[in-house]
Each structure stands twice: as C-alpha cells, then as structure tokens.
Short mmCIF file of C-alpha atoms in Angstrom, two decimals:
data_model
loop_
_atom_site.label_atom_id
_atom_site.label_comp_id
_atom_site.label_asym_id
_atom_site.label_seq_id
_atom_site.Cartn_x
_atom_site.Cartn_y
_atom_site.Cartn_z
CA LEU A 380 -12.51 25.52 -11.06
CA SER A 381 -10.66 23.79 -13.81
CA LEU A 382 -8.54 20.76 -12.67
CA PRO A 383 -6.44 18.55 -15.14
CA ASP A 384 -7.43 14.95 -15.54
CA LYS A 385 -7.03 12.44 -12.88
CA ASN A 386 -6.62 8.69 -13.21
CA HIS A 387 -7.28 5.92 -10.55
CA ILE A 388 -5.55 2.68 -11.16
CA ARG A 389 -6.28 -0.36 -9.05
CA VAL A 390 -3.14 -2.49 -8.93
CA ARG A 391 -3.97 -6.13 -7.82
CA ILE A 392 -1.02 -7.66 -6.13
CA LYS A 393 -0.77 -11.27 -5.43
CA ALA A 394 1.15 -12.17 -2.42
CA SER A 395 4.58 -13.75 -2.86
CA LYS A 396 4.80 -17.32 -1.78
CA VAL A 397 7.07 -17.27 1.08
CA ASN A 398 8.14 -20.48 2.72
CA TYR A 399 7.10 -20.06 6.36
CA ASN A 400 8.28 -23.43 7.99
CA GLY A 401 6.73 -25.32 5.06
CA VAL A 402 5.28 -25.04 1.62
CA ARG A 403 2.27 -23.01 0.65
CA VAL A 404 -0.39 -25.09 -1.27
CA GLU A 405 -3.46 -23.86 -3.06
CA GLU A 406 -6.26 -26.09 -4.02
CA LYS A 407 -9.74 -25.81 -5.41
CA ASP A 408 -12.59 -27.28 -3.46
CA ALA A 409 -15.83 -28.87 -4.97
CA SER A 410 -17.42 -25.41 -5.41
CA GLY A 411 -14.27 -23.87 -7.11
CA ASP A 412 -13.10 -21.76 -4.00
CA THR A 413 -9.45 -21.62 -3.40
CA ILE A 414 -8.18 -23.37 -0.17
CA VAL A 415 -4.83 -22.44 1.15
CA HIS A 416 -2.86 -24.50 3.42
CA TYR A 417 0.75 -25.32 4.32
CA GLU A 418 2.53 -28.56 4.37
CA THR A 419 5.87 -28.78 6.29
CA THR A 420 8.93 -30.09 4.55
CA LYS A 421 8.04 -33.57 6.28
CA GLY A 422 4.62 -33.48 4.52
CA GLU A 423 2.46 -32.87 7.49
CA LEU A 424 -0.62 -30.62 6.91
CA ILE A 425 -0.96 -27.31 8.69
CA ASP A 426 -4.49 -26.18 8.26
CA THR A 427 -5.37 -23.97 11.03
CA PRO A 428 -4.35 -20.52 11.89
CA SER A 429 -3.50 -21.60 15.63
CA LYS A 430 -1.03 -23.99 14.16
CA LEU A 431 0.64 -21.35 11.85
CA ASN A 432 -0.97 -18.12 12.57
CA TRP A 433 -1.98 -18.00 8.88
CA HIS A 434 -3.60 -14.42 8.86
CA LYS A 435 -0.33 -12.85 10.25
CA LYS A 436 1.80 -14.67 7.59
CA ARG A 437 -0.53 -13.77 4.73
CA HIS A 438 -0.43 -10.08 5.83
CA CYS A 439 3.38 -10.26 5.80
CA GLU A 440 3.35 -11.87 2.37
CA THR A 441 1.12 -9.15 0.96
CA SER A 442 2.92 -6.35 2.58
CA LYS A 443 6.20 -7.53 1.11
CA ALA A 444 4.62 -7.73 -2.28
CA LYS A 445 3.27 -4.29 -1.91
CA MET A 446 6.55 -2.99 -0.67
CA ASP A 447 8.36 -4.43 -3.59
CA TRP A 448 5.94 -2.92 -6.10
CA THR A 449 6.08 0.56 -4.40
CA VAL A 450 9.90 0.68 -4.38
CA GLU A 451 10.14 -0.35 -7.94
CA THR A 452 7.44 2.18 -9.09
CA ILE A 453 8.98 5.02 -7.06
CA GLN A 454 12.39 4.33 -8.84
CA ASN A 455 10.68 5.07 -12.15
CA ILE A 456 8.49 7.92 -10.92
CA PRO A 457 10.76 10.70 -9.39
CA ASN A 458 7.86 12.78 -7.95
CA ALA A 459 5.40 10.73 -5.63
CA LEU A 460 3.31 10.73 -2.44
CA VAL A 461 2.83 7.28 -0.74
CA PHE A 462 0.00 6.84 1.80
CA ALA A 463 0.00 4.19 4.52
CA GLU A 464 -1.93 3.23 7.39
CA THR A 465 0.52 2.21 10.09
CA THR A 466 3.78 3.45 11.46
CA ASP A 467 5.43 -0.09 10.93
CA SER A 468 4.43 0.21 7.16
CA ILE A 469 6.04 3.62 7.05
CA ASN A 470 9.21 2.58 8.77
CA GLU A 471 9.53 -0.60 6.56
CA LEU A 472 8.98 1.37 3.33
CA SER A 473 11.48 3.95 4.33
CA SER A 474 14.03 1.35 5.06
CA ARG A 475 13.39 -0.12 1.74
CA LEU A 476 13.73 3.25 -0.07
CA THR A 477 16.95 4.10 1.64
CA LYS A 478 18.40 0.75 0.61
CA ALA A 479 17.33 1.48 -2.88
CA GLY A 480 19.10 5.06 -2.77
CA VAL A 481 15.66 6.76 -3.01
CA GLU A 482 15.83 10.09 -1.06
CA HIS A 483 12.46 10.57 0.76
CA GLY A 484 10.74 12.40 3.66
CA ILE A 485 8.30 11.28 6.17
CA TRP A 486 5.14 12.91 7.62
CA ASP A 487 3.53 10.65 10.14
CA GLY A 488 2.70 12.81 13.23
CA THR A 489 6.04 12.36 15.00
CA ARG A 490 8.17 13.05 12.04
CA LYS A 491 7.38 16.20 9.85
CA HIS A 492 10.06 16.48 7.05
CA ASP A 493 9.73 19.35 4.76
CA TYR A 494 7.80 18.16 1.89
CA ASN A 495 9.14 20.72 -0.32
CA LYS A 496 12.63 19.46 -0.11
CA HIS A 497 11.67 15.89 -1.14
CA SER A 498 10.76 14.33 -4.28
CA VAL A 499 9.18 11.34 -2.48
CA MET A 500 6.97 11.65 0.61
CA ILE A 501 5.54 8.93 2.83
CA LEU A 502 2.49 10.04 4.67
CA GLN A 503 0.23 8.52 7.27
CA TYR A 504 -3.42 9.07 6.60
CA GLN A 505 -4.14 10.50 9.79
CA ALA A 506 -1.22 12.84 10.00
CA GLY A 507 -0.69 14.01 6.44
CA GLY A 508 -4.15 13.50 4.96
CA THR A 509 -5.53 16.92 5.74
CA GLY A 510 -4.51 20.42 5.54
CA LEU A 511 -1.09 19.95 3.38
CA ASN A 512 -1.04 21.75 -0.15
CA LEU A 513 0.91 19.04 -2.15
CA GLN A 514 0.12 20.17 -5.62
CA ARG A 515 3.75 19.66 -6.85
CA PHE A 516 3.20 15.91 -6.70
CA SER A 517 1.03 14.36 -9.34
CA THR A 518 1.54 10.67 -8.40
CA THR A 519 0.03 9.01 -5.38
CA ILE A 520 0.21 5.50 -4.25
CA PHE A 521 -2.12 4.24 -1.58
CA MET A 522 -0.33 1.10 -0.02
CA SER A 523 -3.39 0.01 1.93
CA PRO A 524 -6.98 1.60 1.73
CA CYS A 525 -8.01 3.76 4.45
CA TYR A 526 -11.05 2.78 6.61
CA SER A 527 -12.29 6.49 6.53
CA TYR A 528 -13.96 7.90 3.47
CA THR A 529 -13.24 11.46 4.77
CA ASN A 530 -9.57 10.59 5.27
CA PHE A 531 -9.18 8.86 1.91
CA SER A 532 -10.86 11.85 0.00
CA GLN A 533 -8.79 14.29 1.98
CA ALA A 534 -5.51 12.21 0.98
CA ILE A 535 -6.71 12.46 -2.69
CA GLY A 536 -7.19 16.33 -2.17
CA ARG A 537 -3.56 16.83 -1.19
CA THR A 538 -2.51 16.80 -4.87
CA TYR A 539 -5.76 17.03 -6.84
CA ARG A 540 -6.84 20.52 -5.68
CA SER A 541 -6.79 24.10 -6.91
CA GLY A 542 -3.41 25.04 -8.26
CA GLN A 543 -2.71 21.48 -9.87
CA GLU A 544 -1.62 21.74 -13.22
CA LYS A 545 -0.39 18.29 -14.15
CA LYS A 546 -2.55 15.12 -14.74
CA CYS A 547 -2.83 13.21 -11.31
CA THR A 548 -2.48 9.42 -11.04
CA PHE A 549 -3.65 7.65 -8.09
CA TYR A 550 -2.48 3.98 -7.44
CA GLU A 551 -4.74 1.87 -5.08
CA LEU A 552 -2.68 -1.22 -3.98
CA GLU A 553 -5.02 -4.24 -3.56
CA ALA A 554 -3.84 -7.46 -1.99
CA ILE A 555 -5.64 -10.25 -3.85
CA GLY A 556 -7.55 -12.49 -1.58
CA MET A 557 -7.62 -9.85 1.12
CA ILE A 558 -10.26 -7.32 2.17
CA ASP A 559 -8.64 -4.43 0.29
CA GLY A 560 -10.64 -4.56 -2.81
CA LYS A 561 -14.06 -4.31 -0.82
CA ILE A 562 -12.82 -1.27 1.02
CA TYR A 563 -11.66 0.48 -2.03
CA GLU A 564 -15.15 -0.38 -3.52
CA ALA A 565 -16.98 1.03 -0.52
CA LEU A 566 -14.51 4.35 -0.68
CA ASP A 567 -15.45 4.87 -4.33
#
C-alpha cells in the first residue's frame, strides 16, 4: 500500500485578551511562572476562579481564537475537514462559517449532510470519525484534541487511507497554557 506524504502541523494559539468585567494582567512570579489575574476597571484584584470563573472565561477566549484561526484558514483552503469535540463548538463554527460565506456541511450524529456535496465538513469525533471514506479531502483541522487515541487515529484515517492521492495536512490546534499540548503528545 503506497500512500502520499502526510504532514502534521501543531498550531499554537494564544488566547485573545478579552475584557471580562476587567483587565487581564499577566505577571511572572519569583520562579518565572506566569500568573494570570484580572483587575476591574476600578483596580480591584480578582484572583480566584470563584470571583471570575476564570477557567470558563479562559476556555471562551481560547475557543474564540481557535474559531478565528479556523475560519480564516478555511477561507484560504477550499477543501477541508474540521473535527470538533462538542456540539456547541460545531454550532459556533458553523455560524461563523455561514457569516463568512463559506458553504459547509455537518456530520455530528443528529445532522448527516452529504459529504460529497460540500467542500468543507465539520465532524464530531464520535459521529464522523469512523467508517467514512473522505479521501477527496486532503486538509484536516483538529480544533481540539480527542481524549481517545482510537477516535483520533480513526479521524486521521478518514482522509489518509487507501485511495488517497494527494498529500494530506493535519492541523492540530493547541491553546497555549491549556492541556491541549499534553493531550496531543499522548496521542502521538
């Protein structure tokens, strides 16, 4: 079995600095670790998740940055698969692609658009990661890592399989400062 080359590219995305009831401040502590906290517009320090629900806000920031990168990239690559973990991510990306004028389909368990009629497909790992023959696509974007090695390798195998004639490129989006990088390392 002879397959064309494949290329895995890790894209490290820094969260956008979004003002959530205050100003985001990054500082270094004595050991060199980055400490993130928020100050309100009145200069009041918000330093605990219970005060700001920091993890949820951080996730929103990184998701926005990943979405922005994905939409921009898809506008320049006419033939792509995008894998996402959650229905919320799929819905948000679909909304952004629609606003950008990018025709696309979704395969997520409840929606199964004909992948032969769309140049961009958004798939959920659990629903579109196995059994589909998608060799006509050569670019795959992983918006978030999958927690299952089997599901991740099956997702790669949707395009990189017998019958593929083009070089395949796989973009793995990693949010800097989040667990994404460690998950991708474990999947390698």
